[in-house]
């Protein structure tokens, strides 16, 4: 069973992707559980995990052009921005958490003259990551990197709109030396693969980034299955407040960037602007002028400021 991933520039299919469902999630969880309970990754020293993660980061930089092309093709992201922003940012995130891999430790606490206590930090186990479509690279590594550093194994479900780059990251992870079963990518749809991850009895934690409505469903599924902990980063928009002591031209630039950065496909997009009455007309005029000059088009064109939308809600 497969599904098409679509080029948002043309609306045409780029490729057909194997569609993961509950059975595929079960297989991925089985592999992750085997890798956690019996494999080397949780038993490596922090320094050993760090070395592999650093190699992973190096490979991301070596493959930066391929990865930037995948971001532009699958997510409509500007090729130039992906290459100078998202891709090096992913490598930096990996390196940051790689640096923490050998610094995960507990504390010994002197409770009294006769008693002492201690804390112990251990990997939680098998983790399910559900990734959104607006930042398929950034969110992949914001979730995967700390889990790798801690010694967890994991299942990653990329958004069905943007599966290509996650599959390529799995390929690079294997080249870097991440053991089999540690990082499992299962493309699929939310009601099937995503729901299977959220409700799976052998997943120890779920991390989800997406809409508030789906976040509620993830939390409910986690609670009614094995009461697994969840981390939720949910959608929302943010207003701008613009007062009459600002430089109006700069304020208009920032307001436009606030709503159009990443095509507005971002949870902190400034979808509302509150402008103090005395500068309202001047601000509105400048904002309209700048918006008319904003170039939308092919994400591979260096003159373009904004690529095509991935999803029209």
Short mmCIF file of C-alpha atoms in Angstrom, two decimals:
data_model
loop_
_atom_site.label_atom_id
_atom_site.label_comp_id
_atom_site.label_asym_id
_atom_site.label_seq_id
_atom_site.Cartn_x
_atom_site.Cartn_y
_atom_site.Cartn_z
CA UNK A 1 0.00 0.00 0.00
CA UNK A 2 1.43 3.37 -1.02
CA UNK A 3 0.52 7.05 -1.15
CA UNK A 4 1.71 9.94 -3.29
CA UNK A 5 3.86 12.74 -1.97
CA UNK A 6 3.07 15.89 -3.92
CA UNK A 7 5.30 18.66 -5.24
CA UNK A 8 3.49 21.79 -3.97
CA UNK A 9 4.90 23.81 -6.89
CA UNK A 10 2.99 21.80 -9.48
CA UNK A 11 0.50 19.62 -7.63
CA UNK A 12 2.09 16.60 -9.31
CA UNK A 13 3.36 13.48 -7.59
CA UNK A 14 7.07 13.32 -6.77
CA UNK A 15 7.04 9.68 -5.69
CA UNK A 16 4.95 6.96 -4.15
CA UNK A 17 5.75 6.22 -0.52
CA UNK A 18 5.08 2.99 1.37
CA UNK A 19 2.14 3.75 3.67
CA UNK A 20 2.70 2.58 7.21
CA UNK A 21 -0.29 1.39 9.21
CA UNK A 22 -0.82 -0.26 12.61
CA UNK A 23 0.98 -3.44 11.56
CA UNK A 24 4.00 -1.46 10.40
CA UNK A 25 4.04 0.53 13.63
CA UNK A 26 3.91 -2.76 15.55
CA UNK A 27 6.93 -4.02 13.61
CA UNK A 28 8.82 -0.77 14.21
CA UNK A 29 8.01 -0.84 17.92
CA UNK A 30 9.15 -4.46 18.12
CA UNK A 31 12.47 -3.49 16.52
CA UNK A 32 12.85 -0.49 18.82
CA UNK A 33 12.01 -2.57 21.91
CA UNK A 34 14.53 -5.22 20.92
CA UNK A 35 17.16 -2.53 20.36
CA UNK A 36 16.41 -0.94 23.72
CA UNK A 37 16.19 -4.09 25.82
CA UNK A 38 19.03 -6.02 24.21
CA UNK A 39 20.91 -3.76 21.80
CA UNK A 40 24.03 -1.67 22.29
CA UNK A 41 22.63 1.86 22.06
CA UNK A 42 21.40 2.30 25.66
CA UNK A 43 24.50 0.43 26.85
CA UNK A 44 26.98 2.59 25.00
CA UNK A 45 28.80 5.14 27.06
CA UNK A 46 27.70 8.72 26.52
CA UNK A 47 30.97 9.32 24.70
CA UNK A 48 30.20 6.49 22.26
CA UNK A 49 26.73 7.86 21.51
CA UNK A 50 28.23 11.32 21.14
CA UNK A 51 30.70 10.10 18.54
CA UNK A 52 27.98 8.56 16.38
CA UNK A 53 25.76 11.62 16.70
CA UNK A 54 28.64 13.87 15.64
CA UNK A 55 29.22 11.65 12.61
CA UNK A 56 25.50 11.93 11.83
CA UNK A 57 25.81 15.74 11.97
CA UNK A 58 28.83 15.66 9.66
CA UNK A 59 26.88 13.58 7.14
CA UNK A 60 24.03 16.10 7.19
CA UNK A 61 26.47 18.82 6.21
CA UNK A 62 28.03 16.64 3.52
CA UNK A 63 24.58 15.95 2.04
CA UNK A 64 23.30 19.52 2.51
CA UNK A 65 22.50 20.09 -1.17
CA UNK A 66 20.44 16.90 -1.49
CA UNK A 67 18.61 17.68 1.75
CA UNK A 68 17.87 21.27 0.70
CA UNK A 69 16.45 20.03 -2.60
CA UNK A 70 14.21 17.56 -0.75
CA UNK A 71 12.96 20.36 1.53
CA UNK A 72 12.13 22.53 -1.47
CA UNK A 73 10.48 19.72 -3.45
CA UNK A 74 8.44 18.21 -0.64
CA UNK A 75 7.78 21.18 1.65
CA UNK A 76 7.91 24.12 -0.76
CA UNK A 77 10.58 25.70 1.43
CA UNK A 78 12.99 28.13 -0.21
CA UNK A 79 16.01 26.13 -1.36
CA UNK A 80 18.35 28.92 -0.26
CA UNK A 81 16.79 29.13 3.20
CA UNK A 82 16.80 25.37 3.68
CA UNK A 83 20.47 25.22 2.75
CA UNK A 84 21.56 28.09 4.98
CA UNK A 85 19.02 27.64 7.78
CA UNK A 86 17.19 24.38 8.33
CA UNK A 87 19.92 21.95 7.25
CA UNK A 88 22.87 23.46 9.17
CA UNK A 89 20.46 24.04 12.04
CA UNK A 90 19.75 20.31 12.14
CA UNK A 91 23.47 19.52 12.30
CA UNK A 92 23.92 22.07 15.09
CA UNK A 93 21.01 20.60 17.06
CA UNK A 94 22.54 17.13 16.80
CA UNK A 95 25.90 18.46 17.95
CA UNK A 96 24.33 20.31 20.87
CA UNK A 97 22.65 17.19 22.21
CA UNK A 98 25.67 15.04 21.37
CA UNK A 99 27.55 17.26 23.81
CA UNK A 100 25.02 16.36 26.50
CA UNK A 101 25.22 12.59 25.94
CA UNK A 102 28.04 12.08 28.46
CA UNK A 103 26.66 14.59 30.95
CA UNK A 104 23.39 12.84 31.81
CA UNK A 105 23.82 11.88 35.43
CA UNK A 106 22.10 12.00 38.77
CA UNK A 107 23.09 13.57 42.07
CA UNK A 108 24.09 12.36 45.50
CA UNK A 109 22.28 14.35 48.19
CA UNK A 110 23.33 14.52 51.83
CA UNK A 111 20.04 14.26 53.70
CA UNK A 112 21.44 14.19 57.22
CA UNK A 113 24.51 12.98 59.08
CA UNK A 114 23.25 9.42 58.83
CA UNK A 115 21.36 9.44 55.54
CA UNK A 116 22.06 10.28 51.96
CA UNK A 117 19.91 10.06 48.87
CA UNK A 118 20.69 9.87 45.20
CA UNK A 119 18.96 10.47 41.92
CA UNK A 120 19.45 8.41 38.78
CA UNK A 121 18.73 9.46 35.19
CA UNK A 122 17.96 6.65 32.77
CA UNK A 123 16.55 6.56 29.21
CA UNK A 124 12.78 6.27 29.30
CA UNK A 125 12.73 3.52 26.65
CA UNK A 126 10.92 3.44 23.32
CA UNK A 127 9.73 6.87 22.19
CA UNK A 128 7.21 7.79 19.49
CA UNK A 129 7.78 11.06 17.62
CA UNK A 130 5.05 12.56 15.42
CA UNK A 131 6.48 15.31 13.20
CA UNK A 132 4.62 18.22 11.55
CA UNK A 133 4.81 19.23 7.89
CA UNK A 134 5.88 22.86 8.27
CA UNK A 135 9.40 22.19 9.63
CA UNK A 136 10.12 18.58 8.68
CA UNK A 137 13.87 18.92 9.27
CA UNK A 138 13.94 21.17 12.32
CA UNK A 139 11.28 19.24 14.23
CA UNK A 140 12.80 15.88 13.31
CA UNK A 141 16.01 16.78 15.09
CA UNK A 142 14.40 18.69 17.95
CA UNK A 143 12.74 15.41 18.86
CA UNK A 144 15.24 12.78 17.76
CA UNK A 145 18.46 14.40 19.04
CA UNK A 146 17.74 14.44 22.80
CA UNK A 147 16.25 10.95 22.61
CA UNK A 148 19.39 9.64 20.91
CA UNK A 149 21.63 11.36 23.45
CA UNK A 150 19.71 9.80 26.34
CA UNK A 151 20.00 6.29 24.90
CA UNK A 152 16.37 5.87 23.84
CA UNK A 153 15.14 4.03 20.76
CA UNK A 154 12.34 5.48 18.70
CA UNK A 155 9.71 5.47 15.99
CA UNK A 156 9.32 8.63 13.91
CA UNK A 157 6.19 9.33 11.88
CA UNK A 158 6.74 12.25 9.53
CA UNK A 159 3.75 14.16 8.22
CA UNK A 160 2.23 12.49 5.18
CA UNK A 161 2.78 15.72 3.21
CA UNK A 162 6.57 15.71 3.79
CA UNK A 163 7.96 12.18 4.22
CA UNK A 164 10.97 12.32 1.90
CA UNK A 165 13.53 14.05 4.07
CA UNK A 166 12.79 11.89 7.13
CA UNK A 167 13.51 8.79 5.06
CA UNK A 168 16.80 10.31 3.92
CA UNK A 169 17.71 11.11 7.52
CA UNK A 170 17.15 7.46 8.41
CA UNK A 171 19.57 6.54 5.62
CA UNK A 172 22.19 8.96 6.99
CA UNK A 173 21.69 7.65 10.53
CA UNK A 174 22.56 4.16 9.36
CA UNK A 175 25.65 5.47 7.54
CA UNK A 176 26.69 7.24 10.75
CA UNK A 177 26.59 3.99 12.71
CA UNK A 178 23.27 4.26 14.56
CA UNK A 179 22.47 0.59 15.31
CA UNK A 180 19.54 -1.19 13.70
CA UNK A 181 16.24 -0.67 15.50
CA UNK A 182 17.25 2.57 17.20
CA UNK A 183 15.74 5.00 14.68
CA UNK A 184 12.70 3.72 12.77
CA UNK A 185 10.86 5.98 10.30
CA UNK A 186 7.28 5.00 9.46
CA UNK A 187 5.56 7.28 6.92
CA UNK A 188 1.79 7.23 7.11
CA UNK A 189 -1.36 9.08 8.08
CA UNK A 190 -2.44 10.41 11.44
CA UNK A 191 -5.62 8.36 11.92
CA UNK A 192 -3.73 5.12 11.25
CA UNK A 193 0.02 5.27 11.90
CA UNK A 194 -0.16 8.27 14.23
CA UNK A 195 -3.01 6.80 16.24
CA UNK A 196 -1.17 3.48 16.51
CA UNK A 197 1.86 5.26 17.98
CA UNK A 198 -0.18 7.29 20.47
CA UNK A 199 -2.10 4.24 21.73
CA UNK A 200 0.68 1.63 21.58
CA UNK A 201 1.10 -0.31 24.80
CA UNK A 202 4.85 -0.82 24.27
CA UNK A 203 5.78 2.81 23.58
CA UNK A 204 6.99 4.55 26.74
CA UNK A 205 6.59 8.19 25.69
CA UNK A 206 5.09 10.18 22.82
CA UNK A 207 6.22 13.56 21.51
CA UNK A 208 3.81 15.37 19.18
CA UNK A 209 3.93 18.71 17.40
CA UNK A 210 0.82 19.78 15.53
CA UNK A 211 -2.69 21.09 15.99
CA UNK A 212 -4.42 21.50 19.34
CA UNK A 213 -7.29 19.21 18.31
CA UNK A 214 -4.97 16.35 17.37
CA UNK A 215 -2.88 17.00 20.47
CA UNK A 216 -5.97 16.29 22.58
CA UNK A 217 -6.46 13.01 20.73
CA UNK A 218 -2.83 12.04 21.30
CA UNK A 219 -3.08 12.80 25.00
CA UNK A 220 -6.32 10.84 25.31
CA UNK A 221 -4.90 7.83 23.46
CA UNK A 222 -1.77 7.89 25.60
CA UNK A 223 -3.84 8.07 28.78
CA UNK A 224 -6.26 5.30 27.87
CA UNK A 225 -3.52 2.90 26.74
CA UNK A 226 -0.54 2.54 29.07
CA UNK A 227 -0.73 6.05 30.58
CA UNK A 228 2.48 7.02 28.78
CA UNK A 229 3.78 10.56 29.29
CA UNK A 230 3.41 12.96 26.38
CA UNK A 231 5.13 16.12 25.20
CA UNK A 232 2.86 18.39 23.16
CA UNK A 233 3.80 21.50 21.20
CA UNK A 234 0.53 22.68 19.73
CA UNK A 235 -0.60 25.23 17.20
CA UNK A 236 -1.40 28.85 17.88
CA UNK A 237 -0.95 32.32 16.46
CA UNK A 238 0.47 35.43 18.05
CA UNK A 239 -0.54 39.11 17.84
CA UNK A 240 1.85 42.00 17.27
CA UNK A 241 1.48 45.22 19.26
CA UNK A 242 2.83 48.29 17.47
CA UNK A 243 3.02 51.60 19.32
CA UNK A 244 3.53 55.09 17.98
CA UNK A 245 7.16 55.42 19.12
CA UNK A 246 8.45 52.88 16.58
CA UNK A 247 10.09 53.36 13.21
CA UNK A 248 7.05 52.62 11.06
CA UNK A 249 9.03 51.31 8.11
CA UNK A 250 10.88 48.79 10.29
CA UNK A 251 7.64 47.82 12.02
CA UNK A 252 6.02 47.11 8.64
CA UNK A 253 9.00 44.96 7.63
CA UNK A 254 8.80 42.97 10.85
CA UNK A 255 5.02 42.57 10.64
CA UNK A 256 5.27 41.24 7.10
CA UNK A 257 8.03 38.82 8.04
CA UNK A 258 6.01 37.78 11.09
CA UNK A 259 3.12 36.51 9.00
CA UNK A 260 4.93 35.38 5.83
CA UNK A 261 8.06 33.73 7.25
CA UNK A 262 8.01 30.08 6.19
CA UNK A 263 4.88 30.95 4.15
CA UNK A 264 2.99 31.61 7.37
CA UNK A 265 3.21 27.89 8.11
CA UNK A 266 4.48 28.39 11.64
CA UNK A 267 2.82 28.24 15.03
CA UNK A 268 4.01 31.71 16.05
CA UNK A 269 2.94 33.56 12.89
CA UNK A 270 1.72 37.05 13.76
CA UNK A 271 -1.71 36.72 12.21
CA UNK A 272 -3.06 39.79 14.04
CA UNK A 273 -1.56 43.26 14.29
CA UNK A 274 -2.74 45.86 16.80
CA UNK A 275 -1.50 49.33 15.78
CA UNK A 276 -1.74 52.47 17.88
CA UNK A 277 -4.24 54.86 16.32
CA UNK A 278 -1.85 57.71 15.56
CA UNK A 279 0.29 55.68 13.14
CA UNK A 280 -2.35 53.30 11.82
CA UNK A 281 -2.81 54.85 8.37
CA UNK A 282 0.92 55.24 7.73
CA UNK A 283 1.61 51.68 8.90
CA UNK A 284 -1.19 50.24 6.77
CA UNK A 285 0.09 52.03 3.65
CA UNK A 286 3.65 50.77 4.12
CA UNK A 287 2.53 47.23 4.91
CA UNK A 288 0.40 47.06 1.75
CA UNK A 289 3.29 48.39 -0.38
CA UNK A 290 5.69 45.81 1.03
CA UNK A 291 3.20 42.97 0.67
CA UNK A 292 2.68 43.80 -3.01
CA UNK A 293 6.45 43.63 -3.55
CA UNK A 294 6.77 40.24 -1.81
CA UNK A 295 7.61 37.68 -4.50
CA UNK A 296 5.89 34.28 -4.37
CA UNK A 297 6.97 31.51 -6.71
CA UNK A 298 9.33 28.63 -7.35
CA UNK A 299 11.41 27.91 -4.21
CA UNK A 300 14.47 27.24 -6.39
CA UNK A 301 14.38 30.81 -7.81
CA UNK A 302 16.79 33.06 -5.83
CA UNK A 303 14.54 36.09 -6.44
CA UNK A 304 11.56 34.46 -4.73
CA UNK A 305 10.77 35.28 -1.09
CA UNK A 306 8.08 32.64 -0.53
CA UNK A 307 7.47 29.19 -1.97
CA UNK A 308 4.13 27.38 -2.41
CA UNK A 309 1.91 26.39 0.49
CA UNK A 310 2.13 22.76 1.56
CA UNK A 311 -1.36 22.61 3.02
CA UNK A 312 -4.40 24.83 2.58
CA UNK A 313 -6.56 24.50 5.69
#
